[in-house]
Amino acid sequence: MAKTYEAMIKKESTTESGWRFLDLENKKQTGDLEKKIIFFHKKNDCKVFNFTCSLGNEGVSTIIANLMNNVAEKKSDKTFLVIDTNFHHPELHIIFNVSLETGLTDILHGGINAQDAIQRTKAPNISILTCGSAFKEYAGKIEQEKLIEVVNGFRDHYDYIFLDSAPVLSSPDSLSTANASDLTFMVIQAFKVRREVAEKAKTVLVDNECLIGGVVLNNTIQVIPGWLYKIL
């Protein structure tokens, strides 16, 4: 669906929103994902959407960035909050060019008021909550109940909340993030992730009662592996 984050860094383009993003080979795919999110929002009252992958480096942050770029260019009247919960490999502060000084870690451990940690972007309806500068100290140690409390505190202030999560099979934080959301999307990089790995990640989420909204196939080339159609 989109290229990897590394590719995005090598080939940047400035958009109307003022951010630098990858030019998608097919923007329709991002639009289709956005429509699916809106569908879940209207039908099931879903507000918090989690994005994760199996092992890492599958383009989760890039998918979210392209979604937000799409929103910014359409000048949507809805409000969005993007939270970086990937303490192992945070990227959103780089993509959106915001400070890492304060963020989620400061809120979780009582160092700052939640609203004071949120940063505004050039798009007035899109806000960012980074990991915070102390993310390395807390990687793999997110307290699930506290995270749920923090995320729930934002529900009345934003129409949509997106969580950029650590990989399911690489960090215990991913389950805390998934359980703090209403729905999880699995990002799978085509022709990189093996079938058994993707299925194991799905099983971990399902066994922990995390609702899966679908698969976001990243970096597709010509054909889609048949096993992907059967995983969900």
Short mmCIF file of C-alpha atoms in Angstrom, two decimals:
data_model
loop_
_atom_site.label_atom_id
_atom_site.label_comp_id
_atom_site.label_asym_id
_atom_site.label_seq_id
_atom_site.Cartn_x
_atom_site.Cartn_y
_atom_site.Cartn_z
CA MET A 1 0.00 0.00 0.00
CA ALA A 2 2.79 2.40 0.89
CA LYS A 3 6.53 2.20 0.82
CA THR A 4 8.68 1.67 3.89
CA TYR A 5 9.65 4.47 6.24
CA GLU A 6 13.25 4.22 5.02
CA ALA A 7 12.09 4.85 1.47
CA MET A 8 10.07 7.81 2.66
CA ILE A 9 13.13 9.42 4.21
CA LYS A 10 15.04 9.01 0.94
CA LYS A 11 12.24 10.40 -1.23
CA GLU A 12 10.43 13.22 0.52
CA SER A 13 7.81 15.52 -0.93
CA THR A 14 6.29 18.60 0.64
CA THR A 15 2.49 18.60 0.63
CA GLU A 16 -0.10 21.31 1.14
CA SER A 17 -0.20 20.40 4.82
CA GLY A 18 3.41 21.50 5.21
CA TRP A 19 4.68 18.06 6.22
CA ARG A 20 6.97 15.78 4.26
CA PHE A 21 5.51 12.50 3.14
CA LEU A 22 5.93 9.68 0.74
CA ASP A 23 4.09 10.01 -2.56
CA LEU A 24 1.88 6.93 -2.69
CA GLU A 25 1.86 4.98 -5.93
CA ASN A 26 -1.91 4.77 -5.55
CA LYS A 27 -3.56 7.34 -3.27
CA LYS A 28 -6.86 5.55 -3.69
CA GLN A 29 -5.62 2.87 -1.30
CA THR A 30 -5.18 5.41 1.50
CA GLY A 31 -8.62 6.78 0.72
CA ASP A 32 -10.12 3.28 0.92
CA LEU A 33 -8.55 2.74 4.35
CA GLU A 34 -9.93 6.08 5.50
CA LYS A 35 -13.41 5.08 4.33
CA LYS A 36 -13.16 1.83 6.26
CA ILE A 37 -12.21 3.71 9.42
CA ILE A 38 -15.16 6.07 8.95
CA PHE A 39 -17.43 3.04 8.44
CA PHE A 40 -16.36 1.50 11.75
CA HIS A 41 -16.74 4.87 13.42
CA LYS A 42 -20.32 5.31 12.25
CA LYS A 43 -21.52 1.71 12.53
CA ASN A 44 -19.82 0.60 15.76
CA ASP A 45 -18.99 3.97 17.35
CA CYS A 46 -15.27 3.15 17.14
CA LYS A 47 -13.07 6.12 17.94
CA VAL A 48 -9.64 4.73 18.86
CA PHE A 49 -7.82 2.87 16.08
CA ASN A 50 -4.60 0.97 16.73
CA PHE A 51 -2.04 0.18 14.02
CA THR A 52 0.52 -2.54 14.59
CA CYS A 53 2.58 -5.17 12.76
CA SER A 54 4.22 -8.52 13.45
CA LEU A 55 7.95 -7.93 13.94
CA GLY A 56 8.70 -4.34 12.93
CA ASN A 57 9.83 -2.20 9.98
CA GLU A 58 6.61 -2.85 8.08
CA GLY A 59 5.58 0.78 7.59
CA VAL A 60 3.09 1.37 10.44
CA SER A 61 4.16 4.99 10.97
CA THR A 62 4.10 5.64 7.23
CA ILE A 63 0.54 4.34 6.93
CA ILE A 64 -0.63 6.68 9.70
CA ALA A 65 1.32 9.60 8.22
CA ASN A 66 -0.30 9.13 4.83
CA LEU A 67 -3.73 8.93 6.44
CA MET A 68 -3.12 12.24 8.23
CA ASN A 69 -1.77 13.82 5.07
CA ASN A 70 -4.95 12.76 3.29
CA VAL A 71 -7.03 14.32 6.06
CA ALA A 72 -5.03 17.56 5.97
CA GLU A 73 -5.35 17.97 2.22
CA LYS A 74 -9.11 17.36 2.34
CA LYS A 75 -9.45 19.93 5.14
CA SER A 76 -11.73 17.67 7.16
CA ASP A 77 -13.78 19.26 9.94
CA LYS A 78 -13.13 16.25 12.21
CA THR A 79 -10.44 16.36 14.89
CA PHE A 80 -7.61 13.84 15.09
CA LEU A 81 -5.08 12.87 17.73
CA VAL A 82 -2.13 10.64 16.80
CA ILE A 83 -0.31 8.97 19.70
CA ASP A 84 3.10 7.32 19.37
CA THR A 85 3.07 4.28 21.67
CA ASN A 86 6.05 2.57 20.03
CA PHE A 87 8.65 3.16 22.72
CA HIS A 88 11.08 0.79 21.00
CA HIS A 89 11.25 2.71 17.72
CA PRO A 90 9.33 6.01 17.76
CA GLU A 91 9.10 7.82 14.43
CA LEU A 92 6.11 10.17 14.48
CA HIS A 93 8.08 13.08 15.96
CA ILE A 94 10.43 12.86 12.96
CA ILE A 95 7.65 12.59 10.39
CA PHE A 96 5.61 15.47 11.80
CA ASN A 97 8.66 17.50 12.83
CA VAL A 98 7.60 18.03 16.44
CA SER A 99 9.54 17.97 19.71
CA LEU A 100 10.20 14.74 21.61
CA GLU A 101 10.81 16.62 24.85
CA THR A 102 7.44 15.81 26.43
CA GLY A 103 4.93 13.13 25.58
CA LEU A 104 3.13 9.96 26.62
CA THR A 105 5.76 8.76 29.09
CA ASP A 106 5.43 12.02 31.02
CA ILE A 107 1.65 11.58 31.27
CA LEU A 108 1.82 7.91 32.25
CA HIS A 109 4.15 8.65 35.11
CA GLY A 110 2.50 11.82 36.35
CA GLY A 111 5.03 14.33 35.16
CA ILE A 112 2.70 16.52 33.12
CA ASN A 113 -0.94 17.26 32.43
CA ALA A 114 -2.25 15.28 29.45
CA GLN A 115 -3.37 18.30 27.42
CA ASP A 116 -0.04 20.07 28.02
CA ALA A 117 1.85 17.22 26.35
CA ILE A 118 -0.10 17.41 23.09
CA GLN A 119 1.46 19.32 20.21
CA ARG A 120 -0.40 21.10 17.45
CA THR A 121 0.45 20.71 13.80
CA LYS A 122 0.09 23.02 10.82
CA ALA A 123 -3.26 21.37 10.17
CA PRO A 124 -5.53 22.85 12.88
CA ASN A 125 -7.53 19.64 13.33
CA ILE A 126 -4.57 17.27 13.76
CA SER A 127 -2.59 16.94 17.01
CA ILE A 128 0.36 14.74 18.00
CA LEU A 129 1.32 13.09 21.27
CA THR A 130 4.87 11.76 21.01
CA CYS A 131 6.44 9.05 23.17
CA GLY A 132 8.36 11.63 25.18
CA SER A 133 12.12 11.82 25.64
CA ALA A 134 12.21 9.05 28.28
CA PHE A 135 10.78 6.42 25.94
CA LYS A 136 13.83 4.12 26.18
CA GLU A 137 13.38 3.73 29.94
CA TYR A 138 9.80 2.50 29.57
CA ALA A 139 10.00 0.36 26.42
CA GLY A 140 8.21 -2.90 27.16
CA LYS A 141 6.86 -1.56 30.45
CA ILE A 142 3.64 0.24 29.55
CA GLU A 143 1.04 -0.14 32.32
CA GLN A 144 -2.09 -1.22 30.48
CA GLU A 145 -4.65 0.20 32.92
CA LYS A 146 -2.87 3.55 33.01
CA LEU A 147 -2.65 3.70 29.22
CA ILE A 148 -6.36 2.92 28.90
CA GLU A 149 -7.11 5.68 31.40
CA VAL A 150 -5.03 8.20 29.44
CA VAL A 151 -6.54 7.25 26.07
CA ASN A 152 -10.08 7.31 27.45
CA GLY A 153 -9.41 10.81 28.75
CA PHE A 154 -8.98 11.99 25.17
CA ARG A 155 -12.15 10.42 23.78
CA ASP A 156 -14.36 13.42 24.48
CA HIS A 157 -11.88 15.83 22.90
CA TYR A 158 -11.24 14.20 19.51
CA ASP A 159 -13.33 12.54 16.81
CA TYR A 160 -10.61 10.04 15.93
CA ILE A 161 -7.56 8.78 17.83
CA PHE A 162 -4.83 6.78 16.09
CA LEU A 163 -2.24 4.74 18.00
CA ASP A 164 1.12 3.89 16.43
CA SER A 165 1.95 0.64 18.23
CA ALA A 166 5.03 -1.51 18.78
CA PRO A 167 5.12 -4.86 16.91
CA VAL A 168 2.96 -7.64 18.37
CA LEU A 169 5.69 -10.27 18.48
CA SER A 170 8.49 -7.94 19.62
CA SER A 171 7.03 -6.03 22.54
CA PRO A 172 4.49 -6.65 25.32
CA ASP A 173 3.47 -3.00 24.90
CA SER A 174 1.52 -3.92 21.76
CA LEU A 175 -1.18 -5.76 23.71
CA SER A 176 -1.60 -2.85 26.11
CA THR A 177 -2.03 -0.53 23.12
CA ALA A 178 -4.46 -2.88 21.39
CA ASN A 179 -6.57 -3.20 24.53
CA ALA A 180 -6.68 0.58 24.87
CA SER A 181 -8.20 0.86 21.39
CA ASP A 182 -11.55 -0.02 19.88
CA LEU A 183 -10.09 -1.71 16.82
CA THR A 184 -6.67 -2.83 15.59
CA PHE A 185 -5.37 -2.88 12.02
CA MET A 186 -2.48 -5.20 11.21
CA VAL A 187 0.09 -3.78 8.80
CA ILE A 188 1.79 -6.52 6.78
CA GLN A 189 4.63 -5.81 4.39
CA ALA A 190 4.10 -7.89 1.28
CA PHE A 191 6.74 -10.50 0.45
CA LYS A 192 8.69 -9.78 3.65
CA VAL A 193 6.58 -11.30 6.43
CA ARG A 194 6.11 -15.07 6.39
CA ARG A 195 2.63 -16.53 6.65
CA GLU A 196 3.26 -18.26 9.98
CA VAL A 197 4.60 -15.03 11.50
CA ALA A 198 1.55 -13.00 10.47
CA GLU A 199 -0.80 -15.73 11.67
CA LYS A 200 0.99 -15.92 15.01
CA ALA A 201 0.63 -12.16 15.48
CA LYS A 202 -3.07 -12.41 14.67
CA THR A 203 -3.51 -15.29 17.13
CA VAL A 204 -1.83 -13.31 19.92
CA LEU A 205 -4.24 -10.42 19.38
CA VAL A 206 -7.33 -12.62 19.16
CA ASP A 207 -6.35 -14.67 22.23
CA ASN A 208 -6.11 -11.45 24.18
CA GLU A 209 -9.58 -10.35 23.03
CA CYS A 210 -8.34 -7.57 20.75
CA LEU A 211 -10.72 -6.76 17.91
CA ILE A 212 -9.07 -6.74 14.47
CA GLY A 213 -10.48 -4.44 11.80
CA GLY A 214 -8.45 -5.87 8.94
CA VAL A 215 -5.07 -6.02 7.22
CA VAL A 216 -3.28 -3.08 5.65
CA LEU A 217 -1.02 -4.54 2.98
CA ASN A 218 2.12 -2.47 2.58
CA ASN A 219 4.56 -2.24 -0.34
CA THR A 220 2.62 -4.50 -2.71
CA ILE A 221 4.24 -5.64 -5.95
CA GLN A 222 2.00 -6.98 -8.73
CA VAL A 223 0.22 -9.80 -6.91
CA ILE A 224 -0.96 -10.37 -3.34
CA PRO A 225 0.06 -13.65 -1.68
CA GLY A 226 -2.99 -15.92 -1.51
CA TRP A 227 -2.49 -16.77 2.17
CA LEU A 228 -3.16 -13.16 3.12
CA TYR A 229 -6.77 -13.53 2.02
CA LYS A 230 -7.23 -16.35 4.52
CA ILE A 231 -5.62 -14.84 7.58
CA LEU A 232 -8.63 -12.69 8.52
#
